[in-house]
């Protein structure tokens, strides 16, 4: 017994290091499986509140560009309103035709992040505003991410610039679809994998969401094809996409709720079980 | 003693806020950020006991993790360098460390640079390993470690020079 106590006293620094390092490691591993990271996240009241108040200051610096972006969006919406012909070949989502199926909330990003490999954004809307897990988040230019967790007044968004995000996307001109992934690096580019070799991909083609999941409606713009190559199996294309969204400059976003998502999920889960 | 304690408390809080609210959003060339909060660990008094430093580093890292949603990556890296600090001190300052007479204001520039470099590179390597958490992307880890370290080291040296007269 004496020896054990002596041992503990002699190696107390090392034991403390071991303990704290294991705690950090456990937290890191937890944070890599997203829905379980309950403890360390910026949607809590302390850091959420701090970010919110700092955001108020920061907002003024960025006001001009954000105003321009909103004005541009207003112009496009007005154009659609006055001129229904333009609307079919515009790359913007026609919220009008989804009016019965989707509900849209607007929110502000109070914490943006794009330099990590697993980027998470924080929004200033939470459960009291009706935000739930697994709603889609878009901006006026395109896809932003998926709600990962909603606190009372803030919520966390799993950005598309996150190595664990998987979103189904397709070519605009045909219905060949694949999966969007991000492997880290530049926040301007994202990868679309599992596009069949037979698909007529060309640089400059527009990529949109496929609407195969219940999160995003079909037709949310994502980006244009930058270049592409065959993957290792030589059966699928790996396409590099340049995003429409400047992920480094986001402020106003929209949250899309699919009112039929429960029904769709029940149906798809039901069939896959059998 | 009291003034030293208050200086370190203020430094602890100021560095967390500086890091969380400003430096995490620099994103030079898309993804390069300085992590200068480790200055707290670097400049912690040598004579104080190590247990306190290790515990403080853990909470310092955890605070940064709250801001960045990185789980425990910052906490883990900080704890590790806090534990390994005497080794770096011995390597960088040699005999001065043996006699416990280091004053960060008066040491020569070369050894200070060595000390900061060792501390920063170790910290950043552990940090990015934990953050990216996949050995198949070791190139990305090394790349981020290299660039961010350069940024951090330059900034820490500048900061210590600017504030060297006030901190005694």
Coordinates of C-alpha atoms in Angstrom, one line a residue:
Chain A
X1 CA 0.0 0.0 0.0
X2 CA 2.8 2.3 1.0
X3 CA 4.5 1.6 -2.3
X4 CA 1.4 2.4 -4.3
X5 CA 1.0 5.7 -2.6
X6 CA 4.7 6.5 -3.1
X7 CA 4.3 5.6 -6.8
X8 CA 1.3 7.9 -7.1
X9 CA 3.2 10.7 -5.5
X10 CA 6.3 10.3 -7.5
X11 CA 4.5 10.1 -10.9
X12 CA 1.7 12.5 -10.0
X13 CA 2.5 14.8 -12.9
X14 CA 2.5 12.0 -15.4
X15 CA -0.7 10.4 -14.0
X16 CA -2.4 13.8 -14.2
X17 CA -1.2 14.2 -17.8
X18 CA -2.5 10.8 -18.7
X19 CA -5.9 11.4 -17.1
X20 CA -6.4 14.8 -18.7
X21 CA -5.1 13.6 -22.1
X22 CA -7.5 10.7 -22.0
X23 CA -10.4 13.1 -21.2
X24 CA -9.4 15.3 -24.2
X25 CA -9.1 12.2 -26.4
X26 CA -12.5 11.0 -25.4
X27 CA -14.0 14.4 -26.1
X28 CA -12.3 14.5 -29.5
X29 CA -13.6 11.1 -30.4
X30 CA -17.1 12.1 -29.2
X31 CA -17.0 15.2 -31.3
X32 CA -16.2 13.1 -34.4
X33 CA -19.5 11.3 -34.1
X34 CA -21.7 14.3 -34.4
X35 CA -25.0 13.8 -32.7
X36 CA -23.3 12.7 -29.5
X37 CA -21.2 15.7 -28.9
X38 CA -23.4 17.1 -26.2
X39 CA -20.8 18.8 -24.0
X40 CA -18.3 20.7 -26.0
X41 CA -20.1 22.8 -28.6
X42 CA -20.5 26.5 -29.4
X43 CA -24.3 26.3 -29.3
X44 CA -24.3 26.6 -25.5
X45 CA -25.4 29.7 -23.7
X46 CA -21.9 31.0 -22.8
X47 CA -20.0 30.8 -26.1
X48 CA -23.2 31.2 -28.1
X49 CA -24.0 34.5 -26.2
X50 CA -20.4 35.7 -26.6
X51 CA -20.4 35.0 -30.3
X52 CA -23.7 36.7 -30.6
X53 CA -22.5 39.9 -28.9
X54 CA -19.3 39.9 -30.9
X55 CA -21.2 39.3 -34.0
X56 CA -23.1 42.5 -33.4
X57 CA -19.8 44.4 -33.6
X58 CA -18.5 42.4 -36.5
X59 CA -21.7 42.8 -38.5
X60 CA -21.1 46.4 -39.3
X61 CA -17.8 45.8 -41.0
X62 CA -19.4 43.4 -43.4
X63 CA -22.7 45.3 -43.8
X64 CA -22.0 46.6 -47.3
X65 CA -21.3 43.2 -49.0
X66 CA -24.1 41.5 -47.1
X67 CA -26.5 44.3 -48.2
X68 CA -25.4 43.9 -51.8
X69 CA -26.0 40.1 -51.6
X70 CA -29.5 40.6 -50.2
X71 CA -30.3 43.3 -52.7
X72 CA -29.1 41.0 -55.5
X73 CA -31.4 38.3 -54.1
X74 CA -34.3 40.6 -53.9
X75 CA -33.7 41.6 -57.5
X76 CA -33.8 38.0 -58.6
X77 CA -37.0 37.3 -56.6
X78 CA -38.7 40.3 -58.0
X79 CA -37.7 39.2 -61.4
X80 CA -39.3 35.9 -60.8
X81 CA -42.4 37.6 -59.5
X82 CA -42.8 39.9 -62.5
X83 CA -41.6 37.5 -65.1
X84 CA -42.6 33.8 -64.6
X85 CA -40.8 32.7 -67.7
X86 CA -37.3 33.5 -66.3
X87 CA -38.0 31.3 -63.4
X88 CA -37.7 27.9 -65.0
X89 CA -34.1 28.3 -66.1
X90 CA -32.9 30.3 -63.2
X91 CA -30.6 28.4 -60.9
X92 CA -32.4 29.5 -57.8
X93 CA -34.9 27.4 -56.0
X94 CA -38.5 28.1 -56.8
X95 CA -39.9 28.2 -53.3
X96 CA -43.3 29.0 -54.8
X97 CA -43.9 25.5 -56.1
X98 CA -42.8 23.9 -52.9
X99 CA -45.0 26.1 -50.8
X100 CA -47.1 23.2 -49.4
X101 CA -44.2 20.9 -48.7
X102 CA -41.6 23.1 -47.2
X103 CA -41.4 25.7 -44.5
X104 CA -38.6 28.3 -44.6
X105 CA -37.0 30.0 -41.6
X106 CA -34.4 32.7 -41.9
X107 CA -31.4 32.9 -39.6
X108 CA -28.0 34.6 -39.2
X109 CA -24.8 32.8 -38.9
X110 CA -23.1 34.0 -35.7
X111 CA -20.0 31.8 -36.0
X112 CA -18.6 30.8 -39.4
X113 CA -15.8 28.3 -39.7
X114 CA -14.1 27.0 -42.8
X115 CA -10.4 26.4 -41.9
X116 CA -10.8 23.2 -40.0
X117 CA -11.4 19.8 -41.5
X118 CA -14.7 19.4 -39.6
X119 CA -16.3 22.8 -39.8
X120 CA -19.4 23.7 -37.7
X121 CA -21.4 26.9 -37.9
X122 CA -23.6 28.4 -35.2
X123 CA -26.9 30.0 -36.0
X124 CA -28.9 32.4 -33.9
X125 CA -32.1 30.4 -34.1
X126 CA -32.9 27.4 -31.9
X127 CA -35.6 25.1 -30.7
X128 CA -37.8 27.9 -29.5
X129 CA -37.9 29.2 -33.1
X130 CA -38.9 25.7 -34.4
X131 CA -35.5 24.6 -35.5
X132 CA -34.9 20.8 -35.2
X133 CA -32.2 18.4 -36.0
X134 CA -31.7 17.4 -39.7
X135 CA -33.2 20.4 -41.3
X136 CA -31.3 21.8 -44.4
X137 CA -29.6 25.1 -44.4
X138 CA -29.1 27.1 -47.6
X139 CA -28.1 30.7 -48.5
X140 CA -29.1 32.8 -51.4
X141 CA -26.3 31.3 -53.5
X142 CA -26.7 27.6 -52.6
X143 CA -26.1 24.9 -50.1
X144 CA -24.6 25.6 -46.7
X145 CA -25.2 22.5 -44.5
X146 CA -27.5 20.5 -42.3
X147 CA -28.6 21.3 -38.7
X148 CA -26.8 19.0 -36.4
X149 CA -28.1 20.0 -33.0
X150 CA -30.4 22.7 -31.8
X151 CA -30.1 24.3 -28.5
X152 CA -32.7 26.6 -27.0
X153 CA -31.7 29.7 -28.8
X154 CA -28.8 28.6 -31.0
X155 CA -28.2 25.7 -33.2
X156 CA -25.2 24.0 -34.7
X157 CA -24.9 23.4 -38.5
X158 CA -22.7 20.7 -40.0
X159 CA -21.2 22.6 -42.8
X160 CA -20.8 21.0 -46.3
X161 CA -17.1 21.7 -45.5
X162 CA -17.0 18.9 -43.0
X163 CA -15.5 15.5 -43.7
X164 CA -18.5 13.7 -42.3
X165 CA -21.2 15.4 -44.3
X166 CA -22.8 13.4 -47.0
X167 CA -25.3 15.0 -49.3
X168 CA -26.8 13.5 -52.4
X169 CA -26.3 15.7 -55.5
X170 CA -26.9 15.3 -59.2
X171 CA -26.1 16.9 -62.6
X172 CA -28.5 19.6 -63.6
X173 CA -28.9 18.4 -67.2
X174 CA -29.3 14.7 -66.5
X175 CA -30.4 12.7 -63.5
X176 CA -27.0 11.0 -62.8
X177 CA -26.5 11.4 -59.1
X178 CA -23.6 11.0 -56.6
X179 CA -22.5 11.9 -53.1
X180 CA -21.0 15.2 -52.1
X181 CA -18.0 14.9 -49.8
X182 CA -15.2 17.3 -48.6
X183 CA -11.7 16.2 -47.9
X184 CA -10.4 19.3 -46.3
X185 CA -8.2 22.0 -47.9
X186 CA -9.6 24.9 -49.9
X187 CA -13.1 26.1 -48.9
X188 CA -13.9 26.9 -52.5
X189 CA -14.0 23.3 -53.8
X190 CA -15.9 20.2 -52.9
X191 CA -15.9 16.7 -54.4
X192 CA -18.8 14.8 -55.9
X193 CA -18.1 11.1 -56.0
X194 CA -19.9 8.0 -57.4
X195 CA -21.1 9.7 -60.6
X196 CA -21.3 6.8 -63.1
X197 CA -18.8 6.8 -65.9
X198 CA -21.6 6.9 -68.4
X199 CA -22.7 10.4 -67.3
X200 CA -21.9 13.2 -69.8
X201 CA -19.9 15.3 -67.3
X202 CA -18.3 18.5 -68.7
X203 CA -16.4 21.3 -67.0
X204 CA -18.9 24.1 -66.4
X205 CA -21.9 21.9 -65.8
X206 CA -24.1 22.9 -62.9
X207 CA -24.5 20.6 -60.0
X208 CA -27.8 20.7 -57.9
X209 CA -29.1 18.8 -55.0
X210 CA -30.9 15.6 -56.0
X211 CA -33.8 15.7 -53.6
X212 CA -33.3 12.0 -52.9
X213 CA -32.9 12.6 -49.2
X214 CA -35.8 14.2 -47.3
X215 CA -33.6 17.1 -46.2
X216 CA -33.2 19.2 -49.3
X217 CA -35.6 19.8 -52.1
X218 CA -34.5 19.0 -55.6
X219 CA -32.7 21.8 -57.4
X220 CA -30.8 23.7 -54.7
X221 CA -27.8 25.0 -56.6
X222 CA -24.4 23.8 -55.4
X223 CA -21.7 24.7 -57.9
X224 CA -20.1 24.1 -61.3
X225 CA -17.9 21.3 -62.4
X226 CA -14.3 22.4 -62.3
X227 CA -12.5 19.2 -63.4
X228 CA -13.1 15.5 -63.1
X229 CA -11.3 12.2 -63.3
X230 CA -12.0 8.5 -62.9
X231 CA -11.7 7.1 -59.4
X232 CA -9.6 4.0 -58.5
X233 CA -12.2 1.5 -59.5
X234 CA -12.4 3.2 -63.0
X235 CA -16.2 3.0 -62.9
X236 CA -17.1 6.3 -61.4
X237 CA -16.1 9.9 -61.8
X238 CA -14.7 11.9 -59.0
X239 CA -15.8 15.5 -59.9
X240 CA -14.2 18.6 -58.4
X241 CA -16.9 21.2 -57.9
X242 CA -16.4 24.9 -57.5
X243 CA -19.0 26.1 -55.0
X244 CA -21.4 29.0 -55.9
X245 CA -21.4 29.9 -52.3
X246 CA -18.4 31.8 -50.9
X247 CA -18.3 29.8 -47.6
X248 CA -15.9 32.3 -46.1
X249 CA -18.5 35.1 -46.4
X250 CA -21.8 33.9 -45.1
X251 CA -24.3 35.9 -43.0
X252 CA -28.0 35.4 -43.9
X253 CA -29.2 31.8 -44.4
X254 CA -32.5 30.0 -44.8
X255 CA -33.4 26.9 -43.0
X256 CA -35.7 24.5 -44.9
X257 CA -38.0 22.2 -43.2
X258 CA -39.6 19.4 -45.2
X259 CA -43.0 18.9 -43.7
X260 CA -43.3 15.4 -45.2
X261 CA -39.9 14.2 -44.0
X262 CA -41.3 12.0 -41.3
X263 CA -43.5 10.2 -43.8
X264 CA -40.7 9.8 -46.4
X265 CA -38.4 8.5 -43.7
X266 CA -40.9 6.0 -42.4
X267 CA -41.6 4.8 -45.9
X268 CA -37.9 4.4 -46.9
X269 CA -37.0 2.8 -43.5
X270 CA -39.9 0.5 -43.8
X271 CA -38.9 -0.9 -47.2
X272 CA -35.2 -1.2 -46.3
X273 CA -36.1 -3.3 -43.2
X274 CA -37.9 -5.9 -45.2
Chain B
X1 CA 3.6 37.6 -5.7
X2 CA 0.1 39.0 -5.8
X3 CA 0.8 41.1 -8.9
X4 CA 2.3 38.1 -10.7
X5 CA -0.8 36.1 -9.9
X6 CA -3.1 38.9 -11.3
X7 CA -0.9 39.3 -14.4
X8 CA -1.3 35.6 -15.2
X9 CA -5.1 35.6 -14.5
X10 CA -5.5 38.6 -16.8
X11 CA -3.3 37.0 -19.4
X12 CA -5.3 33.7 -19.2
X13 CA -8.6 35.5 -19.9
X14 CA -7.3 37.9 -22.5
X15 CA -5.6 35.2 -24.5
X16 CA -8.8 33.1 -24.5
X17 CA -10.9 36.0 -25.7
X18 CA -8.3 37.1 -28.3
X19 CA -8.0 33.6 -29.6
X20 CA -11.6 32.7 -29.6
X21 CA -13.0 35.9 -31.0
X22 CA -10.3 37.2 -33.3
X23 CA -7.5 34.9 -34.1
X24 CA -9.7 31.9 -34.9
X25 CA -11.2 33.9 -37.7
X26 CA -8.1 35.1 -39.5
X27 CA -8.0 32.2 -41.8
X28 CA -5.0 33.4 -43.8
X29 CA -5.0 31.7 -47.3
X30 CA -8.1 29.9 -46.4
X31 CA -7.1 27.8 -43.4
X32 CA -4.0 29.1 -41.6
X33 CA -4.6 30.5 -38.1
X34 CA -2.2 31.4 -35.4
X35 CA -2.8 29.8 -32.0
X36 CA -1.0 32.1 -29.7
X37 CA -2.9 31.2 -26.5
X38 CA 0.0 28.8 -25.8
X39 CA 1.9 31.9 -24.8
X40 CA 0.3 31.4 -21.4
X41 CA 1.9 28.0 -21.1
X42 CA 5.2 29.2 -22.5
X43 CA 5.5 32.2 -20.1
X44 CA 4.2 30.5 -17.0
X45 CA 6.6 31.0 -14.1
X46 CA 9.2 28.3 -14.0
X47 CA 9.3 27.8 -10.3
X48 CA 5.6 27.2 -9.7
X49 CA 4.5 23.6 -9.5
X50 CA 3.7 21.6 -12.5
X51 CA 0.4 20.2 -11.4
X52 CA -1.1 23.7 -11.4
X53 CA 0.3 24.4 -14.9
X54 CA -1.0 21.1 -16.3
X55 CA -4.5 21.7 -14.9
X56 CA -4.6 25.3 -16.1
X57 CA -3.5 24.3 -19.6
X58 CA -6.3 21.8 -19.7
X59 CA -8.9 24.4 -18.9
X60 CA -7.2 26.9 -21.3
X61 CA -7.4 24.3 -24.1
X62 CA -11.0 23.4 -23.2
X63 CA -12.1 27.0 -23.4
X64 CA -10.7 27.3 -26.9
X65 CA -12.4 24.0 -27.8
X66 CA -15.7 25.5 -26.8
X67 CA -15.2 28.3 -29.2
X68 CA -14.0 26.1 -32.1
X69 CA -16.2 23.0 -31.7
X70 CA -13.1 20.8 -31.8
X71 CA -14.0 18.4 -29.0
X72 CA -10.9 18.1 -26.9
X73 CA -8.1 18.7 -29.5
X74 CA -6.8 22.0 -28.0
X75 CA -7.1 20.7 -24.5
X76 CA -5.1 17.5 -25.3
X77 CA -2.4 19.4 -27.1
X78 CA -2.1 22.0 -24.4
X79 CA -1.8 19.4 -21.6
X80 CA 0.9 17.6 -23.5
X81 CA 3.1 20.7 -24.0
X82 CA 2.5 21.8 -20.4
X83 CA 3.8 18.4 -19.3
X84 CA 6.7 18.4 -21.7
X85 CA 7.7 22.0 -21.0
X86 CA 10.7 21.2 -18.7
X87 CA 12.2 19.1 -21.4
X88 CA 12.0 22.0 -23.9
X89 CA 13.3 24.4 -21.3
X90 CA 16.3 22.2 -20.6
X91 CA 17.0 21.9 -24.3
X92 CA 16.7 25.6 -25.1
X93 CA 18.3 27.2 -22.1
X94 CA 20.6 24.5 -20.8
X95 CA 22.5 25.5 -17.7
X96 CA 20.2 28.4 -17.0
X97 CA 17.3 26.1 -16.5
X98 CA 19.3 23.9 -14.1
X99 CA 19.9 26.9 -11.9
X100 CA 16.3 28.1 -12.2
X101 CA 17.3 31.6 -13.1
X102 CA 15.5 32.1 -16.4
X103 CA 13.7 35.4 -16.9
X104 CA 11.9 35.5 -20.2
X105 CA 12.7 39.2 -20.6
X106 CA 16.4 38.9 -20.3
X107 CA 17.2 35.6 -22.1
X108 CA 18.9 35.9 -25.5
X109 CA 16.8 35.8 -28.6
X110 CA 18.2 32.6 -30.0
X111 CA 17.3 30.4 -27.1
X112 CA 13.9 32.0 -26.8
X113 CA 13.2 31.3 -30.5
X114 CA 14.3 27.6 -30.0
X115 CA 12.0 27.3 -27.0
X116 CA 9.0 28.8 -28.7
X117 CA 9.6 26.8 -31.9
X118 CA 9.8 23.5 -30.0
X119 CA 6.7 24.3 -28.0
X120 CA 4.7 25.5 -30.9
X121 CA 5.5 22.7 -33.4
X122 CA 4.8 20.0 -30.8
X123 CA 1.5 21.7 -29.8
X124 CA 0.4 22.2 -33.4
X125 CA 1.3 18.7 -34.5
X126 CA -0.7 17.1 -31.7
X127 CA -3.5 19.6 -32.2
X128 CA -4.0 18.9 -35.9
X129 CA -3.5 15.2 -35.4
X130 CA -6.4 15.2 -33.0
X131 CA -8.5 17.6 -35.1
X132 CA -8.1 15.8 -38.4
X133 CA -8.0 12.4 -36.7
X134 CA -6.9 10.3 -39.6
X135 CA -3.4 9.1 -40.3
X136 CA -4.2 8.7 -44.0
X137 CA -4.1 12.5 -44.3
X138 CA -0.7 12.9 -42.6
X139 CA 0.4 15.3 -45.4
X140 CA -2.4 17.7 -44.6
X141 CA -1.5 17.5 -40.9
X142 CA 2.1 18.3 -41.5
X143 CA 1.2 21.1 -43.9
X144 CA -1.1 22.7 -41.5
X145 CA 1.4 22.2 -38.7
X146 CA 4.2 23.9 -40.7
X147 CA 2.2 26.9 -41.9
X148 CA 0.4 27.6 -38.6
X149 CA 3.6 27.2 -36.6
X150 CA 5.4 29.8 -38.6
X151 CA 2.5 32.2 -38.1
X152 CA 2.2 31.4 -34.4
X153 CA 6.0 31.7 -33.8
X154 CA 6.2 35.1 -35.5
X155 CA 3.2 36.4 -33.7
X156 CA 4.4 35.2 -30.3
X157 CA 7.8 36.7 -30.7
X158 CA 6.3 40.0 -31.7
X159 CA 3.9 40.0 -28.8
X160 CA 6.6 39.1 -26.2
X161 CA 8.7 41.9 -27.6
X162 CA 5.9 44.4 -27.5
X163 CA 4.8 43.5 -23.9
X164 CA 8.2 42.7 -22.5
X165 CA 8.6 45.9 -20.6
X166 CA 5.3 45.6 -18.8
X167 CA 5.7 42.0 -17.7
X168 CA 8.4 41.8 -15.1

